[in-house]
């Protein structure tokens, strides 16, 4: 069983915060965590080729019968995943993904405590948990989903329709609780109120993936203002989340046809590499930083001036969080921050 997380209090120049981490784990748990992390990463690489192969095998089986008959069995996962709906699995996230916390030596910095958030949700308020950057795979977000208290595991994540509908991928990533990232879907979800109606939105999306590197942190944010208008019109607040380490665990090919397709589809299917130049995530430290609620008002018909004002406040907060806590993540000490 994993050990209980430890907590230490600290103070910045302006904000109180707590650091949460777990004591060192046995070596076998780190190995297990590395295996799970690699499986999640590989799902992006192998899903499309496997789907195309399965379609070809099914076509051949029912039309030509040229391939060996046993090959039809290779399509079983594809067929089942096509038919069976996606399943949100908080139990799997809590108890299986948990080993990834040890592989990445994951920790959390919280300027907003769990108690404060529970009080906020208890009033029926909803929050948009604005997360950046995404990276090839959001391992920091995944680890936080396992590390957090049960109530927060109810919070769904908005994802591109390709992730929520493509066989195999929709079940691999669906365990974290995904909903379609369309405005209609998100607004309908947020009507539930509280934690159940709150949502994680990766503001920069896949477009951000092709900007950052191990030397620069570039957020695709200057033109992303829809989430601000959404928060204002629904009376939700925005909670900035910074995911340190997401852009370090894997390095992505930024050009070529696969990169172009990735941008178009909103999901990473381009090649990437990590440990030993293999598609295995580097065991670099990950740090999840939870900022402060922005304190946004409800404005049913916000003006562009209203949107720009709160967007700037969000951008300022994101930069402050990065500059304040980047030293907690090795390799980030001299990293430059940009908003594109």
mmCIF file of C-alpha atoms in Angstrom:
data_model
loop_
_atom_site.group_PDB
_atom_site.id
_atom_site.type_symbol
_atom_site.label_atom_id
_atom_site.label_comp_id
_atom_site.label_asym_id
_atom_site.label_seq_id
_atom_site.Cartn_x
_atom_site.Cartn_y
_atom_site.Cartn_z
ATOM 1 C CA UNK A 1 0.000 0.000 0.000
ATOM 2 C CA UNK A 2 1.263 3.521 -0.756
ATOM 3 C CA UNK A 3 2.285 5.613 2.199
ATOM 4 C CA UNK A 4 0.227 8.559 3.420
ATOM 5 C CA UNK A 5 1.184 11.841 1.727
ATOM 6 C CA UNK A 6 3.161 14.263 3.863
ATOM 7 C CA UNK A 7 2.292 17.924 4.114
ATOM 8 C CA UNK A 8 4.491 20.900 4.825
ATOM 9 C CA UNK A 9 3.381 24.506 5.199
ATOM 10 C CA UNK A 10 5.265 27.310 3.505
ATOM 11 C CA UNK A 11 4.815 30.959 2.693
ATOM 12 C CA UNK A 12 5.589 32.949 -0.434
ATOM 13 C CA UNK A 13 5.853 36.735 -0.475
ATOM 14 C CA UNK A 14 2.128 37.079 -1.000
ATOM 15 C CA UNK A 15 0.413 33.695 -0.757
ATOM 16 C CA UNK A 16 0.235 30.904 1.775
ATOM 17 C CA UNK A 17 0.564 27.446 0.287
ATOM 18 C CA UNK A 18 1.108 23.834 1.265
ATOM 19 C CA UNK A 19 3.300 21.201 -0.356
ATOM 20 C CA UNK A 20 1.997 17.636 -0.503
ATOM 21 C CA UNK A 21 4.122 14.652 -1.453
ATOM 22 C CA UNK A 22 4.605 11.000 -0.617
ATOM 23 C CA UNK A 23 7.691 9.426 0.982
ATOM 24 C CA UNK A 24 10.019 7.418 -1.259
ATOM 25 C CA UNK A 25 8.397 4.252 -2.580
ATOM 26 C CA UNK A 26 9.825 0.761 -3.180
ATOM 27 C CA UNK A 27 11.600 0.277 -6.498
ATOM 28 C CA UNK A 28 8.954 -2.112 -7.819
ATOM 29 C CA UNK A 29 6.288 0.598 -7.543
ATOM 30 C CA UNK A 30 8.400 2.968 -9.628
ATOM 31 C CA UNK A 31 8.808 0.264 -12.278
ATOM 32 C CA UNK A 32 5.069 -0.400 -12.251
ATOM 33 C CA UNK A 33 4.365 3.318 -12.560
ATOM 34 C CA UNK A 34 6.733 3.566 -15.520
ATOM 35 C CA UNK A 35 4.934 0.702 -17.249
ATOM 36 C CA UNK A 36 1.525 2.337 -16.826
ATOM 37 C CA UNK A 37 2.830 5.724 -17.965
ATOM 38 C CA UNK A 38 4.334 4.117 -21.075
ATOM 39 C CA UNK A 39 1.065 2.323 -21.851
ATOM 40 C CA UNK A 40 -0.848 5.608 -21.721
ATOM 41 C CA UNK A 41 1.719 7.247 -24.000
ATOM 42 C CA UNK A 42 1.793 4.361 -26.481
ATOM 43 C CA UNK A 43 -1.989 4.412 -26.777
ATOM 44 C CA UNK A 44 -1.608 7.604 -28.814
ATOM 45 C CA UNK A 45 0.959 5.999 -31.114
ATOM 46 C CA UNK A 46 -0.630 2.633 -31.758
ATOM 47 C CA UNK A 47 -4.378 3.394 -31.778
ATOM 48 C CA UNK A 48 -4.643 4.811 -35.305
ATOM 49 C CA UNK A 49 -2.488 2.103 -36.989
ATOM 50 C CA UNK A 50 -4.370 -0.596 -35.058
ATOM 51 C CA UNK A 51 -7.768 0.787 -36.105
ATOM 52 C CA UNK A 52 -6.720 0.930 -39.759
ATOM 53 C CA UNK A 53 -5.359 -2.615 -39.554
ATOM 54 C CA UNK A 54 -8.563 -3.865 -37.893
ATOM 55 C CA UNK A 55 -10.744 -2.301 -40.592
ATOM 56 C CA UNK A 56 -8.594 -3.914 -43.283
ATOM 57 C CA UNK A 57 -8.724 -7.335 -41.585
ATOM 58 C CA UNK A 58 -12.526 -7.131 -41.188
ATOM 59 C CA UNK A 59 -12.941 -6.118 -44.821
ATOM 60 C CA UNK A 60 -10.688 -8.952 -45.964
ATOM 61 C CA UNK A 61 -12.468 -11.507 -43.753
ATOM 62 C CA UNK A 62 -15.947 -10.687 -45.068
ATOM 63 C CA UNK A 63 -15.024 -9.827 -48.682
ATOM 64 C CA UNK A 64 -11.782 -11.452 -49.897
ATOM 65 C CA UNK A 65 -10.792 -14.090 -47.327
ATOM 66 C CA UNK A 66 -7.171 -13.807 -48.429
ATOM 67 C CA UNK A 67 -5.636 -13.366 -44.982
ATOM 68 C CA UNK A 68 -5.299 -16.204 -42.441
ATOM 69 C CA UNK A 69 -8.591 -16.726 -40.610
ATOM 70 C CA UNK A 70 -7.033 -16.367 -37.163
ATOM 71 C CA UNK A 71 -6.323 -12.697 -37.838
ATOM 72 C CA UNK A 72 -9.990 -11.862 -37.273
ATOM 73 C CA UNK A 73 -9.345 -12.329 -33.547
ATOM 74 C CA UNK A 74 -6.957 -9.389 -33.573
ATOM 75 C CA UNK A 75 -9.922 -7.110 -34.216
ATOM 76 C CA UNK A 76 -11.813 -8.139 -31.055
ATOM 77 C CA UNK A 77 -10.578 -5.187 -28.911
ATOM 78 C CA UNK A 78 -11.506 -2.801 -31.734
ATOM 79 C CA UNK A 79 -15.010 -4.243 -32.133
ATOM 80 C CA UNK A 80 -15.691 -4.291 -28.386
ATOM 81 C CA UNK A 81 -14.395 -0.755 -27.910
ATOM 82 C CA UNK A 82 -16.566 0.435 -30.814
ATOM 83 C CA UNK A 83 -19.711 -0.974 -29.215
ATOM 84 C CA UNK A 84 -19.142 -0.470 -25.484
ATOM 85 C CA UNK A 85 -19.605 3.064 -24.069
ATOM 86 C CA UNK A 86 -16.731 4.826 -22.323
ATOM 87 C CA UNK A 87 -16.492 4.151 -18.604
ATOM 88 C CA UNK A 88 -15.324 6.698 -16.030
ATOM 89 C CA UNK A 89 -13.404 4.679 -13.421
ATOM 90 C CA UNK A 90 -12.415 6.653 -10.296
ATOM 91 C CA UNK A 91 -11.465 3.342 -8.620
ATOM 92 C CA UNK A 92 -8.946 2.491 -11.353
ATOM 93 C CA UNK A 93 -7.524 6.017 -11.297
ATOM 94 C CA UNK A 94 -7.154 5.949 -7.515
ATOM 95 C CA UNK A 95 -5.633 2.509 -7.086
ATOM 96 C CA UNK A 96 -3.835 1.675 -10.363
ATOM 97 C CA UNK A 97 -2.677 5.014 -11.762
ATOM 98 C CA UNK A 98 -1.419 5.627 -8.220
ATOM 99 C CA UNK A 99 1.918 3.948 -8.984
ATOM 100 C CA UNK A 100 2.723 6.700 -11.512
ATOM 101 C CA UNK A 101 2.977 9.098 -8.557
ATOM 102 C CA UNK A 102 6.052 7.175 -7.422
ATOM 103 C CA UNK A 103 7.593 6.907 -10.901
ATOM 104 C CA UNK A 104 7.482 10.677 -11.381
ATOM 105 C CA UNK A 105 8.054 11.583 -7.706
ATOM 106 C CA UNK A 106 4.893 13.653 -8.048
ATOM 107 C CA UNK A 107 4.012 16.412 -5.601
ATOM 108 C CA UNK A 108 1.394 19.141 -5.279
ATOM 109 C CA UNK A 109 1.587 22.784 -4.267
ATOM 110 C CA UNK A 110 -1.780 24.174 -3.176
ATOM 111 C CA UNK A 111 -2.507 27.842 -2.676
ATOM 112 C CA UNK A 112 -6.167 26.864 -2.373
ATOM 113 C CA UNK A 113 -6.640 24.104 0.192
ATOM 114 C CA UNK A 114 -8.946 21.126 -0.209
ATOM 115 C CA UNK A 115 -11.098 22.516 2.598
ATOM 116 C CA UNK A 116 -11.533 25.841 0.806
ATOM 117 C CA UNK A 117 -12.534 24.106 -2.415
ATOM 118 C CA UNK A 118 -14.965 21.801 -0.619
ATOM 119 C CA UNK A 119 -16.591 24.838 0.980
ATOM 120 C CA UNK A 120 -16.817 26.506 -2.452
ATOM 121 C CA UNK A 121 -18.390 23.433 -4.056
ATOM 122 C CA UNK A 122 -20.689 22.976 -1.054
ATOM 123 C CA UNK A 123 -22.386 26.253 -1.954
ATOM 124 C CA UNK A 124 -23.311 24.788 -5.333
ATOM 125 C CA UNK A 125 -20.691 26.874 -7.153
ATOM 126 C CA UNK A 126 -18.892 25.485 -10.165
ATOM 127 C CA UNK A 127 -15.327 26.074 -11.235
ATOM 128 C CA UNK A 128 -13.433 25.870 -14.483
ATOM 129 C CA UNK A 129 -10.093 24.312 -13.579
ATOM 130 C CA UNK A 130 -7.935 25.947 -16.240
ATOM 131 C CA UNK A 131 -4.928 23.675 -16.794
ATOM 132 C CA UNK A 132 -1.717 24.405 -18.717
ATOM 133 C CA UNK A 133 0.379 23.187 -20.416
ATOM 134 C CA UNK A 134 -0.929 19.908 -21.847
ATOM 135 C CA UNK A 135 2.211 18.144 -23.106
ATOM 136 C CA UNK A 136 2.027 14.959 -25.193
ATOM 137 C CA UNK A 137 0.217 13.250 -22.333
ATOM 138 C CA UNK A 138 -0.837 15.154 -19.221
ATOM 139 C CA UNK A 139 0.946 12.929 -16.728
ATOM 140 C CA UNK A 140 0.825 15.688 -14.094
ATOM 141 C CA UNK A 141 -2.945 15.864 -14.445
ATOM 142 C CA UNK A 142 -3.238 12.066 -14.334
ATOM 143 C CA UNK A 143 -1.182 11.839 -11.156
ATOM 144 C CA UNK A 144 -3.251 14.552 -9.534
ATOM 145 C CA UNK A 145 -6.396 12.597 -10.398
ATOM 146 C CA UNK A 146 -5.032 9.684 -8.382
ATOM 147 C CA UNK A 147 -3.531 11.801 -5.589
ATOM 148 C CA UNK A 148 -6.591 13.957 -4.838
ATOM 149 C CA UNK A 149 -9.462 13.283 -2.450
ATOM 150 C CA UNK A 150 -12.454 11.270 -3.694
ATOM 151 C CA UNK A 151 -14.729 14.310 -4.074
ATOM 152 C CA UNK A 152 -12.401 15.923 -6.598
ATOM 153 C CA UNK A 153 -12.219 12.734 -8.635
ATOM 154 C CA UNK A 154 -15.802 13.465 -9.709
ATOM 155 C CA UNK A 155 -14.619 16.459 -11.721
ATOM 156 C CA UNK A 156 -14.725 15.712 -15.439
ATOM 157 C CA UNK A 157 -12.239 16.827 -18.094
ATOM 158 C CA UNK A 158 -13.146 18.381 -21.432
ATOM 159 C CA UNK A 159 -11.475 16.612 -24.350
ATOM 160 C CA UNK A 160 -11.490 16.826 -28.129
ATOM 161 C CA UNK A 161 -14.255 14.750 -29.710
ATOM 162 C CA UNK A 162 -11.671 12.459 -31.288
ATOM 163 C CA UNK A 163 -10.492 11.398 -27.811
ATOM 164 C CA UNK A 164 -14.023 10.780 -26.553
ATOM 165 C CA UNK A 165 -15.194 8.847 -29.610
ATOM 166 C CA UNK A 166 -12.294 6.950 -31.217
ATOM 167 C CA UNK A 167 -12.241 3.246 -30.233
ATOM 168 C CA UNK A 168 -9.490 2.126 -27.841
ATOM 169 C CA UNK A 169 -8.375 5.687 -27.108
ATOM 170 C CA UNK A 170 -11.769 6.615 -25.689
ATOM 171 C CA UNK A 171 -11.556 3.736 -23.199
ATOM 172 C CA UNK A 172 -7.904 4.249 -22.247
ATOM 173 C CA UNK A 173 -8.370 7.957 -21.524
ATOM 174 C CA UNK A 174 -12.029 7.685 -20.609
ATOM 175 C CA UNK A 175 -11.232 6.243 -17.191
ATOM 176 C CA UNK A 176 -10.374 9.800 -16.084
ATOM 177 C CA UNK A 177 -13.895 11.032 -16.834
ATOM 178 C CA UNK A 178 -14.049 12.856 -20.157
ATOM 179 C CA UNK A 179 -16.779 14.892 -21.807
ATOM 180 C CA UNK A 180 -16.807 16.433 -25.257
ATOM 181 C CA UNK A 181 -15.157 19.862 -25.321
ATOM 182 C CA UNK A 182 -17.980 21.502 -27.290
ATOM 183 C CA UNK A 183 -19.598 24.537 -25.657
ATOM 184 C CA UNK A 184 -23.014 22.878 -25.615
ATOM 185 C CA UNK A 185 -21.675 19.819 -23.818
ATOM 186 C CA UNK A 186 -19.747 21.836 -21.243
ATOM 187 C CA UNK A 187 -22.649 24.199 -20.449
ATOM 188 C CA UNK A 188 -25.002 21.256 -19.976
ATOM 189 C CA UNK A 189 -22.504 19.574 -17.665
ATOM 190 C CA UNK A 190 -21.931 22.686 -15.554
ATOM 191 C CA UNK A 191 -25.628 22.964 -14.714
ATOM 192 C CA UNK A 192 -25.114 20.133 -12.204
ATOM 193 C CA UNK A 193 -23.337 22.547 -9.862
ATOM 194 C CA UNK A 194 -20.656 21.846 -7.269
ATOM 195 C CA UNK A 195 -17.757 19.488 -7.931
ATOM 196 C CA UNK A 196 -19.945 17.286 -10.155
ATOM 197 C CA UNK A 197 -20.594 20.252 -12.450
ATOM 198 C CA UNK A 198 -17.067 21.636 -12.453
ATOM 199 C CA UNK A 199 -14.680 20.837 -15.268
ATOM 200 C CA UNK A 200 -11.005 20.726 -16.185
ATOM 201 C CA UNK A 201 -10.210 22.511 -19.441
ATOM 202 C CA UNK A 202 -6.770 22.384 -21.046
ATOM 203 C CA UNK A 203 -6.738 25.933 -22.358
ATOM 204 C CA UNK A 204 -3.969 25.595 -24.939
ATOM 205 C CA UNK A 205 -4.988 22.129 -26.106
ATOM 206 C CA UNK A 206 -2.887 20.256 -28.640
ATOM 207 C CA UNK A 207 -1.835 23.509 -30.323
ATOM 208 C CA UNK A 208 0.246 24.182 -27.211
ATOM 209 C CA UNK A 209 2.015 20.851 -27.557
ATOM 210 C CA UNK A 210 4.009 22.025 -30.568
ATOM 211 C CA UNK A 211 5.199 25.240 -28.910
ATOM 212 C CA UNK A 212 6.907 24.248 -25.665
ATOM 213 C CA UNK A 213 10.272 22.554 -25.282
ATOM 214 C CA UNK A 214 12.696 21.645 -22.507
ATOM 215 C CA UNK A 215 14.166 25.163 -22.800
ATOM 216 C CA UNK A 216 11.041 27.279 -23.274
ATOM 217 C CA UNK A 217 7.547 27.200 -21.810
ATOM 218 C CA UNK A 218 5.170 28.662 -24.377
ATOM 219 C CA UNK A 219 1.471 28.758 -23.601
ATOM 220 C CA UNK A 220 -1.063 29.063 -26.401
ATOM 221 C CA UNK A 221 -3.231 31.544 -24.547
ATOM 222 C CA UNK A 222 -3.405 35.048 -26.016
ATOM 223 C CA UNK A 223 -6.265 34.112 -28.387
ATOM 224 C CA UNK A 224 -7.974 31.638 -26.064
ATOM 225 C CA UNK A 225 -10.709 33.683 -24.383
ATOM 226 C CA UNK A 226 -13.758 31.466 -24.776
ATOM 227 C CA UNK A 227 -13.298 29.934 -21.314
ATOM 228 C CA UNK A 228 -13.372 33.427 -19.786
ATOM 229 C CA UNK A 229 -16.701 34.235 -21.432
ATOM 230 C CA UNK A 230 -18.022 30.821 -20.398
ATOM 231 C CA UNK A 231 -17.114 31.453 -16.753
ATOM 232 C CA UNK A 232 -18.687 34.933 -16.760
ATOM 233 C CA UNK A 233 -21.965 33.874 -18.379
ATOM 234 C CA UNK A 234 -22.435 30.776 -16.193
ATOM 235 C CA UNK A 235 -21.368 32.426 -12.936
ATOM 236 C CA UNK A 236 -18.478 30.006 -12.514
ATOM 237 C CA UNK A 237 -15.084 30.860 -11.105
ATOM 238 C CA UNK A 238 -11.729 29.996 -12.661
ATOM 239 C CA UNK A 239 -9.052 28.079 -10.781
ATOM 240 C CA UNK A 240 -5.621 28.236 -12.483
ATOM 241 C CA UNK A 241 -3.664 24.973 -12.503
ATOM 242 C CA UNK A 242 -0.051 24.836 -13.625
ATOM 243 C CA UNK A 243 1.330 21.423 -14.564
ATOM 244 C CA UNK A 244 5.084 21.578 -14.185
ATOM 245 C CA UNK A 245 6.890 18.721 -15.909
ATOM 246 C CA UNK A 246 4.257 18.008 -18.562
ATOM 247 C CA UNK A 247 6.505 19.374 -21.313
ATOM 248 C CA UNK A 248 9.587 17.517 -20.028
ATOM 249 C CA UNK A 249 8.435 13.909 -19.787
ATOM 250 C CA UNK A 250 8.206 13.459 -23.576
ATOM 251 C CA UNK A 251 9.621 15.317 -26.579
ATOM 252 C CA UNK A 252 7.476 15.579 -29.695
ATOM 253 C CA UNK A 253 8.203 15.823 -33.423
ATOM 254 C CA UNK A 254 6.953 19.321 -34.237
ATOM 255 C CA UNK A 255 6.775 19.136 -38.033
ATOM 256 C CA UNK A 256 5.742 16.754 -40.770
ATOM 257 C CA UNK A 257 2.423 15.188 -41.807
ATOM 258 C CA UNK A 258 1.654 13.541 -38.453
ATOM 259 C CA UNK A 259 2.144 16.823 -36.621
ATOM 260 C CA UNK A 260 -0.204 18.519 -39.080
ATOM 261 C CA UNK A 261 -2.825 15.789 -38.601
ATOM 262 C CA UNK A 262 -2.449 16.096 -34.818
ATOM 263 C CA UNK A 263 -3.179 19.822 -34.968
ATOM 264 C CA UNK A 264 -6.186 19.207 -37.191
ATOM 265 C CA UNK A 265 -7.689 16.410 -35.099
ATOM 266 C CA UNK A 266 -6.858 17.907 -31.699
ATOM 267 C CA UNK A 267 -5.007 14.837 -30.463
ATOM 268 C CA UNK A 268 -1.360 13.812 -30.501
ATOM 269 C CA UNK A 269 -0.598 11.095 -33.034
ATOM 270 C CA UNK A 270 2.851 12.351 -33.985
ATOM 271 C CA UNK A 271 6.006 10.549 -32.875
ATOM 272 C CA UNK A 272 7.567 11.367 -29.528
ATOM 273 C CA UNK A 273 10.377 10.091 -27.363
ATOM 274 C CA UNK A 274 11.602 10.267 -23.792
ATOM 275 C CA UNK A 275 13.885 8.010 -21.728
ATOM 276 C CA UNK A 276 16.820 6.680 -23.793
ATOM 277 C CA UNK A 277 15.171 8.167 -26.916
ATOM 278 C CA UNK A 278 12.398 5.589 -26.599
ATOM 279 C CA UNK A 279 8.652 6.321 -26.366
ATOM 280 C CA UNK A 280 8.959 5.881 -22.603
ATOM 281 C CA UNK A 281 8.242 8.916 -20.399
ATOM 282 C CA UNK A 282 11.300 10.288 -18.618
ATOM 283 C CA UNK A 283 11.097 9.754 -14.838
ATOM 284 C CA UNK A 284 11.401 13.507 -14.315
ATOM 285 C CA UNK A 285 9.707 15.101 -11.351
ATOM 286 C CA UNK A 286 6.168 16.409 -11.841
ATOM 287 C CA UNK A 287 4.658 19.225 -9.778
ATOM 288 C CA UNK A 288 0.972 20.145 -9.822
ATOM 289 C CA UNK A 289 0.340 23.745 -8.728
ATOM 290 C CA UNK A 290 -3.150 24.822 -7.716
ATOM 291 C CA UNK A 291 -3.493 28.597 -7.636
ATOM 292 C CA UNK A 292 -6.216 30.801 -6.194
ATOM 293 C CA UNK A 293 -9.759 31.246 -7.480
ATOM 294 C CA UNK A 294 -9.904 34.424 -9.533
ATOM 295 C CA UNK A 295 -13.113 35.632 -7.875
ATOM 296 C CA UNK A 296 -15.053 36.160 -11.095
ATOM 297 C CA UNK A 297 -18.520 37.741 -11.183
ATOM 298 C CA UNK A 298 -21.537 36.550 -13.156
ATOM 299 C CA UNK A 299 -22.189 38.709 -16.229
ATOM 300 C CA UNK A 300 -24.892 37.301 -18.491
ATOM 301 C CA UNK A 301 -23.849 39.467 -21.430
ATOM 302 C CA UNK A 302 -20.180 40.351 -20.919
ATOM 303 C CA UNK A 303 -18.623 42.998 -23.123
ATOM 304 C CA UNK A 304 -15.315 42.447 -24.884
ATOM 305 C CA UNK A 305 -13.819 44.771 -22.271
ATOM 306 C CA UNK A 306 -15.079 42.471 -19.495
ATOM 307 C CA UNK A 307 -13.601 39.429 -21.230
ATOM 308 C CA UNK A 308 -10.262 41.129 -21.874
ATOM 309 C CA UNK A 309 -10.016 42.311 -18.257
ATOM 310 C CA UNK A 310 -10.475 38.840 -16.761
ATOM 311 C CA UNK A 311 -8.363 37.212 -19.452
ATOM 312 C CA UNK A 312 -5.462 39.503 -18.551
ATOM 313 C CA UNK A 313 -5.956 38.713 -14.881
ATOM 314 C CA UNK A 314 -5.800 35.005 -15.681
ATOM 315 C CA UNK A 315 -2.652 35.431 -17.808
ATOM 316 C CA UNK A 316 -0.981 37.413 -15.023
ATOM 317 C CA UNK A 317 -1.857 34.696 -12.514
ATOM 318 C CA UNK A 318 -0.498 31.916 -14.721
ATOM 319 C CA UNK A 319 2.792 33.766 -15.175
ATOM 320 C CA UNK A 320 3.020 34.485 -11.453
ATOM 321 C CA UNK A 321 2.444 30.826 -10.605
ATOM 322 C CA UNK A 322 5.094 29.690 -13.075
ATOM 323 C CA UNK A 323 7.734 32.161 -11.900
ATOM 324 C CA UNK A 324 6.991 31.514 -8.216
ATOM 325 C CA UNK A 325 7.133 27.730 -8.271
ATOM 326 C CA UNK A 326 9.254 26.716 -11.266
ATOM 327 C CA UNK A 327 12.188 26.071 -8.916
ATOM 328 C CA UNK A 328 10.231 23.180 -7.394
ATOM 329 C CA UNK A 329 10.635 21.219 -10.641
ATOM 330 C CA UNK A 330 14.228 20.311 -11.623
ATOM 331 C CA UNK A 331 15.089 21.577 -15.088
ATOM 332 C CA UNK A 332 12.734 24.541 -14.863
ATOM 333 C CA UNK A 333 14.996 26.893 -12.903
ATOM 334 C CA UNK A 334 16.226 28.764 -16.001
ATOM 335 C CA UNK A 335 13.301 28.037 -18.262
ATOM 336 C CA UNK A 336 11.826 31.053 -20.066
ATOM 337 C CA UNK A 337 8.094 31.700 -20.004
ATOM 338 C CA UNK A 338 6.086 33.063 -22.960
ATOM 339 C CA UNK A 339 2.404 33.572 -23.770
ATOM 340 C CA UNK A 340 1.660 33.217 -27.487
#
